[in-house]
CSV table of C-alpha atoms in Angstrom, one decimal:
chain,number,residue,atom,x,y,z
A,1,UNK,CA,0.0,0.0,0.0
A,2,UNK,CA,1.5,3.3,-1.1
A,3,UNK,CA,0.1,6.4,0.5
A,4,UNK,CA,0.1,9.5,-1.8
A,5,UNK,CA,-1.9,11.8,0.5
A,6,UNK,CA,-4.3,11.6,3.4
A,7,UNK,CA,-7.2,10.6,1.0
A,8,UNK,CA,-5.4,8.8,-1.8
A,9,UNK,CA,-3.6,5.5,-1.6
A,10,UNK,CA,-2.5,3.0,-4.1
A,11,UNK,CA,-3.0,-0.8,-3.6
A,12,UNK,CA,-0.1,-3.2,-4.2
A,13,UNK,CA,-1.9,-4.9,-7.1
A,14,UNK,CA,-1.8,-1.6,-9.1
A,15,UNK,CA,2.0,-1.3,-9.1
A,16,UNK,CA,3.9,-3.9,-11.1
A,17,UNK,CA,7.5,-4.3,-9.8
A,18,UNK,CA,9.8,-6.7,-11.5
A,19,UNK,CA,13.5,-7.3,-10.8
A,20,UNK,CA,16.1,-7.0,-13.5
A,21,UNK,CA,19.9,-7.0,-13.7
A,22,UNK,CA,21.4,-3.5,-13.2
A,23,UNK,CA,23.5,-1.9,-15.9
A,24,UNK,CA,27.0,-0.5,-15.7
A,25,UNK,CA,30.1,-1.2,-13.7
A,26,UNK,CA,29.9,-3.4,-10.6
A,27,UNK,CA,32.0,-6.5,-11.3
A,28,UNK,CA,30.7,-9.9,-10.4
A,29,UNK,CA,27.8,-8.7,-8.2
A,30,UNK,CA,26.1,-6.8,-11.0
A,31,UNK,CA,26.5,-9.7,-13.5
A,32,UNK,CA,24.9,-12.3,-11.3
A,33,UNK,CA,22.4,-10.6,-9.1
A,34,UNK,CA,19.1,-9.1,-10.3
A,35,UNK,CA,18.9,-6.2,-7.9
A,36,UNK,CA,17.6,-3.4,-10.1
A,37,UNK,CA,13.8,-2.8,-10.3
A,38,UNK,CA,11.4,-1.9,-13.1
A,39,UNK,CA,8.3,-0.3,-11.8
A,40,UNK,CA,5.2,-0.1,-14.0
A,41,UNK,CA,2.1,1.9,-13.1
A,42,UNK,CA,-1.0,2.0,-15.4
A,43,UNK,CA,-2.6,5.4,-14.9
A,44,UNK,CA,-6.0,4.9,-16.8
A,45,UNK,CA,-6.6,1.5,-15.0
A,46,UNK,CA,-5.7,2.7,-11.5
A,47,UNK,CA,-7.8,3.7,-8.6
A,48,UNK,CA,-6.6,7.3,-8.6
A,49,UNK,CA,-9.2,10.1,-8.6
A,50,UNK,CA,-10.0,11.5,-12.1
A,51,UNK,CA,-8.3,14.8,-11.2
A,52,UNK,CA,-5.0,12.9,-10.5
A,53,UNK,CA,-5.3,10.9,-13.7
A,54,UNK,CA,-5.9,14.0,-15.9
A,55,UNK,CA,-2.9,15.9,-14.4
A,56,UNK,CA,-0.6,12.8,-14.8
A,57,UNK,CA,-1.7,12.3,-18.4
A,58,UNK,CA,-1.2,16.0,-19.2
A,59,UNK,CA,2.5,15.8,-18.1
A,60,UNK,CA,5.1,15.8,-20.8
A,61,UNK,CA,7.4,13.4,-19.1
A,62,UNK,CA,9.5,10.8,-20.9
A,63,UNK,CA,8.7,8.2,-18.1
A,64,UNK,CA,5.1,8.2,-19.1
A,65,UNK,CA,4.1,6.3,-22.3
A,66,UNK,CA,1.4,7.3,-24.7
A,67,UNK,CA,-0.8,4.7,-23.2
A,68,UNK,CA,-0.5,6.2,-19.8
A,69,UNK,CA,1.9,3.8,-18.2
A,70,UNK,CA,4.6,5.2,-15.9
A,71,UNK,CA,7.9,3.2,-16.2
A,72,UNK,CA,10.6,3.8,-13.6
A,73,UNK,CA,13.9,2.0,-13.3
A,74,UNK,CA,15.8,2.1,-10.0
A,75,UNK,CA,19.3,0.7,-9.9
A,76,UNK,CA,21.2,3.0,-7.5
A,77,UNK,CA,21.6,0.6,-4.6
A,78,UNK,CA,23.1,-2.9,-4.3
A,79,UNK,CA,20.0,-4.4,-2.7
A,80,UNK,CA,16.7,-5.2,-4.3
A,81,UNK,CA,14.7,-3.8,-1.2
A,82,UNK,CA,16.5,-0.4,-1.4
A,83,UNK,CA,15.8,-0.1,-5.1
A,84,UNK,CA,12.2,-1.0,-4.6
A,85,UNK,CA,11.9,1.7,-1.9
A,86,UNK,CA,13.5,4.2,-4.2
A,87,UNK,CA,11.2,3.4,-7.1
A,88,UNK,CA,8.1,3.7,-4.9
A,89,UNK,CA,9.4,7.0,-3.5
A,90,UNK,CA,10.0,8.3,-7.1
A,91,UNK,CA,6.5,7.3,-8.2
A,92,UNK,CA,5.0,9.0,-5.1
A,93,UNK,CA,7.0,12.2,-5.8
A,94,UNK,CA,5.9,12.2,-9.5
A,95,UNK,CA,2.3,11.9,-8.6
A,96,UNK,CA,2.5,14.5,-5.9
A,97,UNK,CA,4.3,17.0,-8.2
A,98,UNK,CA,1.7,16.5,-11.0
A,99,UNK,CA,-1.2,17.5,-8.7
A,100,UNK,CA,0.5,20.4,-7.0
A,101,UNK,CA,-1.2,23.7,-7.7
A,102,UNK,CA,1.4,26.1,-9.1
A,103,UNK,CA,1.1,29.8,-8.5
A,104,UNK,CA,-0.1,31.7,-11.6
A,105,UNK,CA,2.5,34.2,-12.9
A,106,UNK,CA,1.3,37.8,-12.9
A,107,UNK,CA,3.1,39.7,-15.7
A,108,UNK,CA,4.9,42.8,-14.4
A,109,UNK,CA,6.7,45.7,-16.0
A,110,UNK,CA,9.9,47.4,-14.9
A,111,UNK,CA,9.4,50.7,-12.9
A,112,UNK,CA,10.4,54.1,-14.4
A,113,UNK,CA,13.4,54.2,-12.1
A,114,UNK,CA,14.6,50.8,-13.3
A,115,UNK,CA,14.2,51.9,-16.9
A,116,UNK,CA,16.2,55.1,-16.3
A,117,UNK,CA,19.0,53.3,-14.4
A,118,UNK,CA,19.3,50.8,-17.3
A,119,UNK,CA,19.6,53.6,-19.9
A,120,UNK,CA,22.1,55.5,-17.8
A,121,UNK,CA,24.2,52.4,-17.4
A,122,UNK,CA,24.1,51.8,-21.2
A,123,UNK,CA,25.2,55.4,-21.8
A,124,UNK,CA,28.1,55.1,-19.3
A,125,UNK,CA,29.2,51.8,-20.8
A,126,UNK,CA,29.1,53.3,-24.3
A,127,UNK,CA,31.2,56.3,-23.3
A,128,UNK,CA,33.8,54.0,-21.7
A,129,UNK,CA,34.0,51.9,-24.9
A,130,UNK,CA,34.3,55.1,-27.0
A,131,UNK,CA,37.5,55.9,-25.1
A,132,UNK,CA,39.0,52.6,-26.2
A,133,UNK,CA,39.8,53.8,-29.8
A,134,UNK,CA,43.2,54.4,-31.3
A,135,UNK,CA,45.3,57.1,-29.7
A,136,UNK,CA,46.2,59.9,-32.1
A,137,UNK,CA,49.6,61.4,-31.7
């Protein structure tokens, strides 16, 4: 059971976790032990509320397929249990980030003083550069 928030939880049957061999360096351990984890979570067929599903499907994330399946691969740790915990934590973070309400940006304009300071700075810089010409003797 994965708790997303106070009201939303995911059952174990909704999350498909399979073990695979990790990639990369690691010597004998990585070649003979399947300690990495593939986590698959099907958004449309899950028990998430419709609002959560809509927000997740709207994300443009490479970890979410066109069919709405989240695929995460965890292979940071040497043990299967630690990799499972990491994959579940990343799934939880992804879902929580998708449903977070972001503050709307209010467009602003620079003040008159800021505009004046910018133009004055440009003028001073131009005068400095004008002094860099050839010296006439």
